[in-house]
């Protein structure tokens, strides 16, 4: 497996939340990575992409940040939705990768990405849209949905959610999910008493 020297990488806001083939995913933004890539387990198990959709990789191995060779299993074109901006991009599938997906310099250059560390955001295509930078795992998530939900514009929905085990029998405040901010989506806040 690939391990980053900075073992606290998940504590930093260097991920964005976006949709890949309609699945919500936290993606690592890595300006030190030349090619955008994804893990084989993410492609075959989470996205359930068949082997027949995989193309031959343009090379056999990639070099990791710590100098190790990583086997390239092929490449695949994925549909990306970045705050409503849709595109397709070719990702290298790697055998052992610590993260599901990495946006490397190839993709970041093609979408004209700008990182803004003042407001923790990534903007693309000459500021067409801005996406908040988030932590990989939001350890403060209180409610969990069992499935993805699409709510049509100008409607509202009541969703069934379950409370994370960590928050059972704890008075908690529910606030908007960070990636939804600046998306013209309103979400209710509530105080939950056990």
CSV table of C-alpha atoms in Angstrom, one decimal:
chain,number,residue,atom,x,y,z
A,1,UNK,CA,0.0,0.0,0.0
A,2,UNK,CA,1.1,3.6,-0.5
A,3,UNK,CA,1.5,5.6,2.7
A,4,UNK,CA,2.1,9.3,2.7
A,5,UNK,CA,4.9,10.6,4.9
A,6,UNK,CA,2.4,13.0,6.4
A,7,UNK,CA,0.3,10.5,8.3
A,8,UNK,CA,-2.2,13.2,9.3
A,9,UNK,CA,-3.2,13.9,5.7
A,10,UNK,CA,-6.9,13.1,6.5
A,11,UNK,CA,-6.9,15.9,9.1
A,12,UNK,CA,-6.3,18.5,6.5
A,13,UNK,CA,-8.8,20.0,4.1
A,14,UNK,CA,-7.3,18.7,0.9
A,15,UNK,CA,-10.2,16.8,-0.5
A,16,UNK,CA,-13.3,17.8,-2.4
A,17,UNK,CA,-16.7,16.1,-2.4
A,18,UNK,CA,-17.9,15.3,-5.9
A,19,UNK,CA,-19.8,12.7,-7.9
A,20,UNK,CA,-18.0,10.1,-10.0
A,21,UNK,CA,-20.3,7.9,-12.0
A,22,UNK,CA,-23.2,9.3,-9.8
A,23,UNK,CA,-21.5,8.1,-6.6
A,24,UNK,CA,-20.6,10.8,-4.0
A,25,UNK,CA,-16.9,10.5,-3.3
A,26,UNK,CA,-14.2,12.5,-1.4
A,27,UNK,CA,-11.3,13.0,-3.8
A,28,UNK,CA,-7.8,13.9,-2.8
A,29,UNK,CA,-6.5,17.1,-4.6
A,30,UNK,CA,-2.8,16.3,-5.1
A,31,UNK,CA,-0.6,18.9,-7.0
A,32,UNK,CA,2.4,16.6,-6.5
A,33,UNK,CA,0.7,13.8,-8.5
A,34,UNK,CA,1.2,14.0,-12.3
A,35,UNK,CA,-1.6,11.6,-13.4
A,36,UNK,CA,-5.1,11.4,-12.0
A,37,UNK,CA,-5.7,7.9,-10.6
A,38,UNK,CA,-8.0,5.7,-8.6
A,39,UNK,CA,-7.8,2.5,-6.6
A,40,UNK,CA,-8.7,-0.8,-8.2
A,41,UNK,CA,-11.1,-1.6,-5.2
A,42,UNK,CA,-12.9,1.7,-5.8
A,43,UNK,CA,-13.4,0.9,-9.5
A,44,UNK,CA,-14.4,-2.7,-9.3
A,45,UNK,CA,-16.1,-2.9,-5.9
A,46,UNK,CA,-17.7,0.5,-5.3
A,47,UNK,CA,-18.4,1.6,-8.9
A,48,UNK,CA,-18.8,-2.0,-10.1
A,49,UNK,CA,-17.2,-1.2,-13.4
A,50,UNK,CA,-16.8,-4.4,-15.5
A,51,UNK,CA,-13.4,-5.5,-16.6
A,52,UNK,CA,-14.5,-5.1,-20.2
A,53,UNK,CA,-14.7,-1.3,-19.7
A,54,UNK,CA,-11.0,-1.1,-18.7
A,55,UNK,CA,-8.5,0.0,-21.3
A,56,UNK,CA,-4.8,-0.8,-21.4
A,57,UNK,CA,-2.8,1.7,-19.3
A,58,UNK,CA,-0.3,3.8,-21.3
A,59,UNK,CA,2.4,2.5,-18.9
A,60,UNK,CA,2.9,-0.4,-16.6
A,61,UNK,CA,3.9,1.4,-13.4
A,62,UNK,CA,3.8,4.7,-11.7
A,63,UNK,CA,6.3,6.1,-9.2
A,64,UNK,CA,4.8,7.0,-5.8
A,65,UNK,CA,5.9,10.0,-3.7
A,66,UNK,CA,8.2,7.7,-1.6
A,67,UNK,CA,9.9,6.3,-4.7
A,68,UNK,CA,8.1,2.9,-4.9
A,69,UNK,CA,6.7,1.5,-8.1
A,70,UNK,CA,2.9,1.0,-8.2
A,71,UNK,CA,1.4,-1.4,-10.8
A,72,UNK,CA,-1.0,0.2,-13.2
A,73,UNK,CA,-3.9,-2.2,-14.0
A,74,UNK,CA,-5.4,-0.1,-16.8
A,75,UNK,CA,-7.3,3.1,-17.3
A,76,UNK,CA,-11.0,4.0,-17.3
A,77,UNK,CA,-13.1,7.0,-18.3
A,78,UNK,CA,-15.3,8.3,-15.4
A,79,UNK,CA,-18.1,10.8,-15.5
A,80,UNK,CA,-17.4,13.6,-13.0
A,81,UNK,CA,-19.9,16.1,-11.6
A,82,UNK,CA,-18.2,19.1,-9.9
A,83,UNK,CA,-21.1,21.2,-8.5
A,84,UNK,CA,-23.1,20.7,-11.6
A,85,UNK,CA,-20.2,21.0,-14.1
A,86,UNK,CA,-20.0,17.7,-15.9
A,87,UNK,CA,-17.1,16.2,-17.7
A,88,UNK,CA,-15.4,12.9,-18.5
A,89,UNK,CA,-11.9,12.1,-17.6
A,90,UNK,CA,-9.5,9.2,-18.0
A,91,UNK,CA,-8.1,7.8,-14.8
A,92,UNK,CA,-5.2,5.3,-14.3
A,93,UNK,CA,-6.3,2.3,-12.1
A,94,UNK,CA,-3.7,1.4,-9.5
A,95,UNK,CA,-3.3,-1.8,-7.7
A,96,UNK,CA,-2.6,-0.5,-4.2
A,97,UNK,CA,-3.7,3.1,-3.5
A,98,UNK,CA,-4.4,4.6,-0.1
A,99,UNK,CA,-7.2,6.8,-1.4
A,100,UNK,CA,-10.2,6.0,-3.6
A,101,UNK,CA,-9.5,8.8,-6.1
A,102,UNK,CA,-6.7,11.4,-6.7
A,103,UNK,CA,-7.1,14.4,-9.0
A,104,UNK,CA,-3.6,14.9,-10.3
A,105,UNK,CA,-2.0,17.8,-12.2
A,106,UNK,CA,-3.3,16.5,-15.5
A,107,UNK,CA,-7.0,17.0,-14.6
A,108,UNK,CA,-6.4,20.1,-12.4
A,109,UNK,CA,-4.6,21.7,-15.4
A,110,UNK,CA,-7.3,20.7,-17.8
A,111,UNK,CA,-10.1,22.2,-15.7
A,112,UNK,CA,-8.1,25.3,-15.0
A,113,UNK,CA,-8.2,24.7,-11.2
A,114,UNK,CA,-7.4,27.3,-8.7
A,115,UNK,CA,-6.8,26.5,-5.0
A,116,UNK,CA,-7.9,29.2,-2.6
A,117,UNK,CA,-6.5,28.5,0.9
A,118,UNK,CA,-8.1,31.6,2.3
A,119,UNK,CA,-11.6,30.3,1.9
A,120,UNK,CA,-10.7,26.6,1.6
A,121,UNK,CA,-12.0,26.1,-1.9
A,122,UNK,CA,-11.1,24.8,-5.4
A,123,UNK,CA,-12.5,26.7,-8.3
A,124,UNK,CA,-12.6,25.5,-11.9
A,125,UNK,CA,-13.0,26.9,-15.4
A,126,UNK,CA,-12.3,30.6,-14.6
A,127,UNK,CA,-14.3,30.5,-11.4
A,128,UNK,CA,-17.4,28.9,-13.1
A,129,UNK,CA,-17.9,27.0,-9.9
A,130,UNK,CA,-16.2,26.8,-6.5
A,131,UNK,CA,-16.1,23.6,-4.5
A,132,UNK,CA,-15.3,23.6,-0.7
A,133,UNK,CA,-12.1,21.7,0.4
A,134,UNK,CA,-13.1,19.2,3.1
A,135,UNK,CA,-11.4,16.6,5.3
A,136,UNK,CA,-11.5,13.0,3.9
A,137,UNK,CA,-13.5,11.7,6.8
A,138,UNK,CA,-15.8,14.1,8.6
A,139,UNK,CA,-15.7,12.6,12.1
A,140,UNK,CA,-18.5,15.0,13.2
A,141,UNK,CA,-21.1,13.5,10.9
A,142,UNK,CA,-24.2,13.0,13.1
A,143,UNK,CA,-26.7,11.6,10.6
A,144,UNK,CA,-26.2,8.9,8.0
A,145,UNK,CA,-28.4,8.2,5.0
A,146,UNK,CA,-28.8,4.6,3.9
A,147,UNK,CA,-28.8,5.6,0.2
A,148,UNK,CA,-28.2,8.6,-2.2
A,149,UNK,CA,-31.3,10.8,-2.6
A,150,UNK,CA,-32.1,13.1,-5.5
A,151,UNK,CA,-34.4,16.0,-4.5
A,152,UNK,CA,-36.0,17.8,-7.5
A,153,UNK,CA,-35.4,21.6,-7.7
A,154,UNK,CA,-37.8,23.8,-5.7
A,155,UNK,CA,-39.1,20.9,-3.6
A,156,UNK,CA,-38.5,19.7,-0.1
A,157,UNK,CA,-38.1,16.2,1.3
A,158,UNK,CA,-38.2,14.5,4.6
A,159,UNK,CA,-35.4,11.8,4.7
A,160,UNK,CA,-35.0,8.8,6.9
A,161,UNK,CA,-31.7,9.0,8.6
A,162,UNK,CA,-30.0,7.1,11.4
A,163,UNK,CA,-27.8,8.6,14.1
A,164,UNK,CA,-24.2,7.7,14.1
A,165,UNK,CA,-23.4,5.3,17.0
A,166,UNK,CA,-21.0,7.8,18.5
A,167,UNK,CA,-23.9,10.3,19.1
A,168,UNK,CA,-26.5,8.0,20.6
A,169,UNK,CA,-27.7,9.4,23.9
A,170,UNK,CA,-25.9,12.7,23.4
A,171,UNK,CA,-27.5,16.1,22.9
A,172,UNK,CA,-26.4,17.2,19.5
A,173,UNK,CA,-26.8,20.1,17.0
A,174,UNK,CA,-27.3,19.3,13.4
A,175,UNK,CA,-25.8,21.8,10.9
A,176,UNK,CA,-25.5,21.9,7.1
A,177,UNK,CA,-23.1,19.5,5.4
A,178,UNK,CA,-20.0,21.6,4.4
A,179,UNK,CA,-20.0,20.6,0.7
A,180,UNK,CA,-23.6,21.8,0.4
A,181,UNK,CA,-22.7,25.4,1.4
A,182,UNK,CA,-22.7,27.8,-1.6
A,183,UNK,CA,-24.9,25.4,-3.6
A,184,UNK,CA,-28.3,27.2,-3.2
A,185,UNK,CA,-29.5,24.4,-1.0
A,186,UNK,CA,-31.2,25.0,2.3
A,187,UNK,CA,-31.1,22.4,5.0
A,188,UNK,CA,-32.8,22.6,8.3
A,189,UNK,CA,-30.9,22.7,11.6
A,190,UNK,CA,-32.3,20.9,14.6
A,191,UNK,CA,-31.5,20.0,18.2
A,192,UNK,CA,-31.9,16.3,18.9
A,193,UNK,CA,-32.7,15.2,22.4
A,194,UNK,CA,-32.1,11.5,23.1
